[in-house]
């Protein structure tokens, strides 16, 4: 692309554009898309399934990562840890949902940060957003390597990483159409798998397995409801064990906010965003709380197979439970489904990070070289750059894929919590701005009586969770450089981005009386149209299937 063409692309990015449910940037891109830029190749069925998958409920965090959480916190510690992060997630979602429903403009929380706080916060959140998605790619590739090692431990993990990376890169190079088709298939498998595992778990707990062993609350009694962290006695050991769960829980939840962010790109956002936000508690209760409760029932916290450092998917609590029940073939089938989960997530991570980097360049927050496109609309420089981060997964060759997966869990969890902190701060100023300009919250399309207290709770809780994410290294005899770096590096990056941009731009905080609550709103509302009704019985059946899947998948 010539410099002249690049300038045309960048200038066109400032033009207001009507949203579309077939917009390929619906889940990840943070600015409007120029007409001659990225190509819209995905269909409505792709977007419908991808949206429910990208809320974070179905992935290696729940399938695989809960092994570490159960071993570290015990069944009650696991459940309480996920409940804590679940409350934070809900508060973040209702905060973001209120802003997105009122102002359904492209950019999500990154645009809101610039309007209601200042440009440096928008800059920091934008780069943190790209950073999080970029590191999720090697995390999922490491997880895929762990899963494949269930069948064969004699092969070097680098072989599996290379194989998975090749498939992911090929799908992304083929463009948004291939990405959408593959994600439609992968997401369908994951929604069915996680729903089936929860049902199967209940059946096994009640003695419906081949061995007819009624487990009940057996493992809550022995080895016990909590794990005494590092054999520290009393309430202190139980509390530390519970705190050890929070990073893993955050990794599982991160991405849920994309429901509200993507809502700015859908039809009738003022109706659909509140609908999506009201389903958040169903998602949290059904998948996170229900899934972790079932895991705590079925697997004892002292089971040695929960050790991810061993590097096999036998560490998945679901696989362990099925094996204990005496079911012979199903563990391999479930591992196959978990592999598609990791593969799908890696596929989406590369897609998301590359489009985020492209968008940063369009906004002038990254070098212009990342705006280069092929004639088919593929941001090839951004894709190639983000794909390079996948090579971090090869660290598993020497350190073990399970251990490397744990590193990336810490890095991405802390980055996600930092983004949630930024969203909460943005909402607090949004709330005050409404009051300053005399806008009654009763007129908003979505609101809750929990505000602004929910946003304050989320902001404080995120800060505390990040601050104590790597607390274990400060215990006597527990210093680990890798644990310290992977937990506190993202914590340092956020203020570094923010204050660096603040010093460079000297941009002041946006005064409450001058906050922009109108620009871009009318154009988007004018472009909103209703979905056409089904034209025949095939479309009616398909509409019913999609709605049903959205209830369980979202």
XYZ file of C-alpha atoms in Angstrom:
554
model
C 0.000 0.000 0.000
C 1.380 3.444 -0.904
C 1.642 6.292 1.584
C -1.105 8.086 -0.298
C -3.407 5.103 0.021
C -2.523 4.757 3.674
C -3.506 8.358 4.237
C -6.815 7.753 2.505
C -7.492 4.751 4.739
C -6.656 6.675 7.870
C -8.711 9.723 6.898
C -11.717 7.569 6.084
C -11.556 6.016 9.531
C -13.028 9.184 11.004
C -16.198 8.929 8.928
C -19.252 7.738 10.830
C -20.442 4.381 9.564
C -23.620 2.484 10.214
C -23.131 -0.708 12.164
C -23.893 -4.096 10.749
C -24.455 -7.473 12.315
C -22.227 -8.923 9.636
C -19.349 -6.629 10.542
C -16.238 -8.735 10.935
C -14.976 -6.329 13.558
C -18.028 -6.895 15.742
C -16.108 -8.615 18.497
C -12.723 -6.984 18.457
C -12.071 -3.899 16.370
C -12.213 -0.599 18.183
C -12.817 1.924 15.397
C -14.968 2.381 12.340
C -13.858 0.438 9.286
C -13.065 2.317 6.072
C -14.966 1.250 3.010
C -11.787 0.310 1.156
C -10.187 -1.381 4.166
C -11.083 -4.638 5.865
C -13.630 -6.719 3.975
C -16.934 -7.872 5.433
C -17.083 -11.565 4.647
C -18.848 -13.144 7.614
C -22.499 -14.103 7.644
C -25.104 -13.600 10.358
C -24.854 -17.215 11.515
C -21.096 -16.770 12.002
C -21.552 -13.672 14.134
C -24.385 -15.204 16.178
C -22.259 -18.186 17.200
C -18.982 -16.297 17.599
C -20.559 -13.754 19.935
C -21.736 -16.407 22.324
C -18.357 -18.153 22.195
C -16.284 -15.048 22.759
C -17.891 -14.245 26.088
C -15.275 -16.435 27.691
C -17.514 -19.135 29.143
C -16.233 -21.907 26.945
C -12.516 -22.386 26.778
C -9.433 -23.826 28.349
C -9.995 -21.684 31.445
C -13.010 -23.794 32.386
C -11.992 -27.084 30.748
C -8.348 -27.204 31.781
C -7.360 -24.320 34.042
C -9.790 -25.256 36.810
C -7.410 -28.112 37.665
C -4.922 -25.683 39.193
C -7.690 -23.795 40.964
C -9.163 -26.956 42.501
C -5.768 -28.218 43.634
C -4.899 -24.845 45.146
C -8.178 -23.882 46.794
C -10.256 -27.033 47.285
C -13.893 -27.389 46.168
C -15.231 -24.534 48.303
C -12.212 -22.351 47.620
C -12.715 -22.976 43.900
C -16.400 -22.121 44.095
C -15.897 -18.985 46.217
C -13.054 -17.787 44.005
C -15.211 -18.007 40.909
C -18.099 -16.376 42.753
C -15.865 -13.444 43.743
C -14.642 -12.861 40.201
C -18.207 -13.443 38.987
C -19.506 -10.547 41.101
C -16.744 -8.298 39.768
C -17.521 -9.388 36.212
C -21.219 -8.667 36.674
C -20.536 -5.177 38.030
C -18.207 -4.427 35.128
C -20.794 -5.702 32.663
C -23.664 -3.593 33.977
C -21.367 -0.556 33.997
C -20.217 -1.103 30.431
C -23.714 -2.111 29.344
C -25.241 1.138 30.584
C -22.739 3.188 28.587
C -22.949 1.004 25.479
C -26.759 0.935 25.439
C -26.919 4.732 25.767
C -24.095 5.388 23.301
C -23.831 2.405 20.931
C -20.804 3.749 19.106
C -17.814 1.832 17.709
C -14.891 1.461 20.044
C -16.496 0.143 23.212
C -14.685 0.952 26.437
C -11.728 2.444 24.570
C -13.876 5.132 22.957
C -15.719 5.752 26.235
C -12.404 6.263 28.051
C -11.465 9.060 25.654
C -14.859 10.741 25.936
C -15.361 10.506 29.683
C -11.833 10.391 31.149
C -9.000 11.431 28.823
C -7.106 10.358 25.709
C -4.193 8.764 27.642
C -6.558 6.289 29.317
C -7.962 5.384 25.911
C -4.392 4.874 24.654
C -3.522 2.675 27.653
C -6.665 0.554 27.383
C -6.162 0.139 23.634
C -2.630 -1.220 23.988
C -3.574 -3.309 27.018
C -6.402 -4.774 24.961
C -3.990 -5.745 22.170
C -1.460 -7.054 24.685
C -4.053 -9.314 26.322
C -5.225 -10.852 23.051
C -1.655 -11.272 21.797
C -0.623 -13.279 24.870
C -3.766 -15.373 24.780
C -2.510 -16.859 21.500
C 0.556 -18.650 22.985
C -1.533 -19.506 26.052
C -4.044 -21.429 23.970
C -1.349 -23.065 21.874
C 0.317 -24.256 25.088
C -3.039 -25.592 26.244
C -3.513 -27.396 22.926
C -0.090 -28.994 23.382
C -1.065 -30.153 26.871
C -4.298 -31.649 25.529
C -2.610 -33.562 22.704
C -0.017 -34.921 25.137
C -2.852 -36.930 26.720
C -2.542 -39.359 23.812
C 1.216 -39.205 23.287
C 3.777 -37.934 25.800
C 6.843 -39.110 23.881
C 6.639 -36.381 21.210
C 8.270 -33.013 21.849
C 5.565 -30.374 22.632
C 7.127 -28.120 19.977
C 5.717 -30.449 17.299
C 2.168 -29.982 18.542
C 2.603 -26.221 18.916
C 3.915 -25.971 15.344
C 1.038 -28.042 13.977
C -1.626 -26.010 15.761
C 0.019 -22.706 14.857
C 0.156 -23.649 11.188
C -3.584 -24.331 11.103
C -4.380 -21.086 12.943
C -2.219 -18.987 10.629
C -3.656 -20.619 7.491
C -7.237 -19.936 8.620
C -6.436 -16.285 9.387
C -4.569 -15.781 6.110
C -7.579 -17.094 4.195
C -9.548 -14.156 5.568
C -12.612 -13.379 7.636
C -14.846 -15.774 5.711
C -12.707 -18.797 6.573
C -12.364 -17.555 10.139
C -16.130 -17.203 10.507
C -16.846 -20.649 9.063
C -14.281 -22.382 11.298
C -15.469 -20.532 14.400
C -19.068 -21.446 13.663
C -18.118 -25.133 13.764
C -15.757 -24.871 16.746
C -18.190 -22.768 18.784
C -21.047 -25.180 18.168
C -18.904 -28.038 19.465
C -17.925 -26.093 22.578
C -21.449 -25.016 23.508
C -22.665 -28.613 23.206
C -19.647 -30.003 25.071
C -19.795 -27.756 28.127
C -23.567 -28.195 28.473
C -23.224 -31.974 28.158
C -20.364 -32.112 30.686
C -22.358 -30.283 33.340
C -25.323 -32.627 32.844
C -23.026 -35.661 32.825
C -21.313 -34.403 35.981
C -24.615 -34.241 37.846
C -25.498 -37.746 36.683
C -22.123 -39.130 37.801
C -22.356 -37.395 41.171
C -25.726 -39.033 41.782
C -24.365 -42.480 40.944
C -25.496 -42.754 37.349
C -22.104 -43.859 36.024
C -21.076 -47.421 35.108
C -19.684 -48.014 38.601
C -22.885 -46.637 40.230
C -20.779 -44.828 42.838
C -22.891 -42.113 44.452
C -20.334 -39.419 45.284
C -22.514 -36.648 46.688
C -20.469 -34.326 48.933
C -17.827 -36.962 49.688
C -14.857 -34.861 48.590
C -16.105 -31.843 50.528
C -15.526 -33.943 53.647
C -12.363 -35.766 52.637
C -9.889 -34.286 51.728
C -11.994 -31.307 52.792
C -13.690 -28.149 51.504
C -10.514 -26.039 51.511
C -6.843 -26.638 50.815
C -4.448 -25.371 53.470
C -2.077 -23.424 51.252
C 1.481 -24.707 51.642
C 0.263 -26.588 54.739
C -0.297 -23.296 56.585
C -2.704 -24.153 59.397
C -5.964 -22.477 60.292
C -7.992 -19.762 58.629
C -4.864 -18.124 57.209
C -4.023 -21.203 55.132
C -7.609 -21.536 53.898
C -7.761 -17.836 52.982
C -4.505 -18.037 51.046
C -5.767 -21.106 49.225
C -8.914 -19.257 48.229
C -6.916 -16.240 47.024
C -4.809 -18.561 44.871
C -7.943 -19.308 42.823
C -8.643 -15.708 41.786
C -6.081 -15.431 38.963
C -7.301 -18.631 37.346
C -10.913 -17.530 37.756
C -10.120 -14.161 36.183
C -8.545 -15.929 33.200
C -11.786 -17.856 32.688
C -13.954 -14.723 32.890
C -11.835 -12.328 30.844
C -13.569 -11.634 27.541
C -17.101 -11.589 28.950
C -17.211 -7.815 28.479
C -17.093 -8.346 24.704
C -20.843 -8.949 24.734
C -21.389 -5.264 25.477
C -18.510 -4.095 23.279
C -19.782 -6.066 20.290
C -23.245 -4.692 20.950
C -22.178 -1.373 19.440
C -21.962 -3.119 16.079
C -25.305 -4.932 16.061
C -28.727 -3.963 14.858
C -31.008 -2.172 17.318
C -28.323 -1.835 20.026
C -30.635 -0.041 22.448
C -32.792 -3.151 22.548
C -30.196 -5.881 22.108
C -27.496 -4.640 24.490
C -29.804 -4.560 27.553
C -31.041 -8.013 26.567
C -27.461 -9.319 26.446
C -26.534 -7.708 29.772
C -29.573 -9.165 31.528
C -28.399 -12.626 30.472
C -25.015 -12.198 32.150
C -26.169 -13.594 35.482
C -27.532 -16.691 33.690
C -24.159 -17.224 32.050
C -22.283 -16.776 35.330
C -24.578 -19.071 37.298
C -24.956 -21.794 34.672
C -21.447 -22.172 33.299
C -19.032 -20.759 35.847
C -20.747 -21.460 39.143
C -22.492 -24.610 37.898
C -19.361 -25.928 36.213
C -17.047 -25.316 39.177
C -19.573 -26.785 41.617
C -19.796 -29.978 39.551
C -16.000 -30.185 39.375
C -15.767 -29.818 43.160
C -18.254 -32.663 43.624
C -16.519 -35.124 41.310
C -12.765 -34.730 41.853
C -10.813 -34.681 45.138
C -8.522 -31.663 45.449
C -5.534 -33.882 46.308
C -5.725 -35.913 43.080
C -2.191 -35.895 41.640
C -3.551 -35.762 38.097
C -4.614 -32.144 38.707
C -0.999 -31.049 38.388
C -0.766 -29.158 35.083
C 3.017 -29.303 35.245
C 2.771 -32.973 34.267
C 1.696 -31.706 30.866
C -1.255 -33.959 29.997
C -4.953 -33.296 29.606
C -5.614 -35.839 32.310
C -5.295 -32.669 34.399
C -8.752 -31.610 33.173
C -11.128 -32.214 36.091
C -13.839 -33.325 33.675
C -11.583 -35.998 32.169
C -10.506 -37.176 35.616
C -14.134 -37.469 36.732
C -15.118 -39.463 33.643
C -12.130 -41.782 34.066
C -12.967 -42.329 37.746
C -16.510 -43.278 36.744
C -15.170 -46.118 34.617
C -16.213 -44.727 31.221
C -13.590 -45.959 28.762
C -13.986 -44.088 25.473
C -15.478 -40.771 26.555
C -12.259 -39.235 28.022
C -10.645 -39.249 24.579
C -13.780 -37.761 23.034
C -13.850 -34.978 25.632
C -10.157 -34.336 25.076
C -10.908 -33.947 21.393
C -13.569 -31.366 22.228
C -11.165 -29.560 24.575
C -8.605 -29.524 21.766
C -11.100 -27.823 19.445
C -11.720 -25.323 22.249
C -8.023 -24.451 22.489
C -7.682 -24.436 18.708
C -10.709 -22.197 18.311
C -9.513 -19.795 20.987
C -6.078 -19.529 19.371
C -7.768 -18.883 16.041
C -9.824 -16.051 17.539
C -6.867 -14.659 19.478
C -4.817 -14.138 16.322
C -7.813 -12.657 14.525
C -8.622 -10.324 17.431
C -5.087 -9.164 18.164
C -4.308 -8.450 14.498
C -7.469 -6.366 14.026
C -6.847 -4.554 17.308
C -3.331 -3.626 16.154
C -4.721 -2.513 12.789
C -7.233 -0.323 14.608
C -4.570 1.200 16.848
C -2.709 2.199 13.699
C -5.869 3.718 12.198
C -6.283 5.839 15.313
C -2.686 7.021 15.144
C -1.689 5.092 18.273
C 0.574 2.615 16.438
C 2.961 2.835 13.440
C 1.202 3.249 10.102
C 2.863 0.133 8.700
C 0.250 -1.948 10.534
C -2.437 -0.498 8.247
C -1.049 -2.293 5.195
C -3.646 -4.534 3.514
C -3.669 -7.096 0.768
C -6.029 -6.578 -2.160
C -8.432 -8.928 -0.369
C -8.537 -6.667 2.689
C -6.270 -8.746 4.941
C -4.119 -6.658 7.352
C -1.121 -8.839 6.611
C 1.473 -6.865 8.570
C -0.685 -6.944 11.690
C -1.414 -10.658 11.255
C 2.273 -11.478 10.749
C 3.343 -9.379 13.744
C 0.778 -10.887 16.108
C 1.529 -14.405 14.875
C 5.121 -13.925 16.047
C 3.884 -13.888 19.644
C 2.828 -17.494 19.158
C 6.491 -18.490 19.286
C 6.372 -17.829 23.034
C 4.489 -21.131 23.262
C 7.753 -22.897 22.377
C 8.910 -22.093 25.902
C 7.057 -25.304 26.771
C 9.809 -27.270 25.050
C 12.103 -26.754 28.026
C 9.801 -25.652 30.839
C 6.791 -27.865 30.102
C 3.617 -26.794 28.306
C 1.547 -26.992 31.499
C 3.857 -24.631 33.349
C 4.035 -22.226 30.403
C 0.237 -22.260 30.214
C 0.212 -21.156 33.865
C 2.512 -18.237 33.047
C 0.223 -16.982 30.325
C -2.818 -17.444 32.556
C -1.251 -15.006 35.018
C -0.230 -12.515 32.330
C -3.627 -12.377 30.642
C -5.678 -12.513 33.857
C -3.931 -9.474 35.328
C -4.231 -7.613 32.011
C -7.951 -8.395 31.931
C -8.489 -7.209 35.503
C -6.611 -4.011 34.671
C -8.946 -3.411 31.731
C -11.932 -4.005 34.004
C -10.498 -1.421 36.401
C -10.302 1.087 33.528
C -13.908 0.350 32.514
C -15.105 0.898 36.090
C -13.263 4.212 36.408
C -14.717 5.311 33.069
C -18.247 4.513 34.242
C -17.796 6.430 37.511
C -16.953 9.561 35.524
C -19.757 8.798 33.035
C -22.218 8.660 35.942
C -20.997 11.988 37.312
C -21.070 13.529 33.828
C -24.742 12.642 33.430
C -25.527 14.439 36.679
C -23.441 17.480 35.719
C -25.300 17.843 32.402
C -28.728 17.201 33.889
C -29.362 13.920 32.052
C -31.789 11.752 33.998
C -30.665 8.114 34.215
C -34.319 7.093 34.076
C -34.260 8.009 30.385
C -31.419 5.574 29.624
C -32.292 2.393 27.695
C -30.524 0.328 30.373
C -29.798 1.136 34.002
C -29.627 -0.545 37.399
C -30.147 0.706 40.929
C -26.745 -0.709 41.909
C -24.858 2.185 40.354
C -22.507 3.875 41.017
C -21.753 1.538 43.935
C -21.259 -1.448 41.641
C -18.637 0.417 39.621
C -16.796 1.496 42.769
C -16.852 -2.089 44.038
C -15.508 -3.409 40.728
C -12.735 -0.793 40.568
C -11.562 -1.448 44.141
C -11.906 -5.235 43.859
C -9.954 -5.322 40.561
C -7.151 -3.268 42.079
C -6.976 -5.502 45.160
C -7.099 -8.690 43.066
C -4.258 -7.468 40.847
C -2.221 -6.284 43.830
C -2.425 -9.672 45.531
C -2.289 -11.819 42.376
C 1.294 -12.888 43.052
C 1.256 -12.707 46.844
C 2.629 -16.228 47.269
C 6.143 -15.180 46.190
C 6.409 -13.035 49.312
C 5.969 -16.012 51.636
C 9.185 -17.201 53.201
C 10.913 -19.705 50.941
C 8.464 -19.236 48.040
C 10.236 -16.636 45.910
C 9.901 -17.461 42.194
C 11.034 -15.025 39.536
C 8.604 -16.388 36.919
C 5.601 -16.024 39.246
C 6.573 -12.483 40.222
C 7.140 -11.332 36.630
C 4.037 -12.934 35.121
C 1.775 -11.460 37.822
C 3.194 -7.977 38.197
C 4.485 -7.129 34.706
C 0.940 -6.392 33.409
C 0.249 -4.394 36.564
C 3.215 -2.141 35.713
C 2.304 -1.840 32.023
C -1.057 -0.162 32.625
C 0.239 2.902 34.551
C 3.290 2.968 32.274
C 1.066 3.296 29.193
C -1.205 5.826 30.880
C 1.330 8.165 32.465
C 3.649 7.894 29.459
C 0.823 9.079 27.190
C -0.175 11.685 29.766
C 3.309 13.194 29.835
C 3.630 13.033 26.048
C 0.232 14.549 25.184
C -0.372 16.626 28.336
C -4.067 15.945 27.752
C -6.235 17.080 30.696
C -9.169 15.190 32.190
C -12.393 15.853 30.307
C -14.542 18.236 32.431
C -17.894 16.761 33.424
C -19.764 19.641 31.807
C -17.962 19.082 28.477
C -18.357 15.312 28.172
C -19.670 14.325 24.737
C -22.877 12.294 25.035
C -24.148 12.951 21.503
C -21.575 12.665 18.700
C -22.216 9.668 16.471
C -25.358 8.614 18.300
C -28.015 9.791 15.869
C -26.279 8.326 12.818
C -26.180 4.887 14.378
C -29.766 5.020 15.616
C -30.976 6.123 12.176
C -29.215 3.138 10.629
C -30.783 0.638 13.025
C -33.284 -1.703 11.412
C -35.255 -4.695 12.590
C -34.282 -8.213 11.615
C -36.514 -9.423 8.774
C -38.958 -12.149 9.825
C -38.311 -15.754 8.711
C -39.487 -16.329 5.169
C -40.013 -20.092 5.359
C -39.974 -23.038 7.766
C -36.211 -23.573 7.339
C -35.467 -20.023 8.479
C -37.967 -20.360 11.343
C -36.248 -23.514 12.596
C -32.834 -21.895 12.251
C -34.000 -18.796 14.154
C -35.246 -21.009 16.990
C -31.939 -22.908 17.139
C -29.889 -19.698 17.243
C -32.076 -18.184 19.977
C -31.805 -21.349 22.054
C -28.031 -21.494 21.633
C -27.748 -17.808 22.579
C -29.564 -18.448 25.857
C -27.152 -21.240 26.804
C -24.103 -19.844 25.032
C -24.457 -16.258 26.148
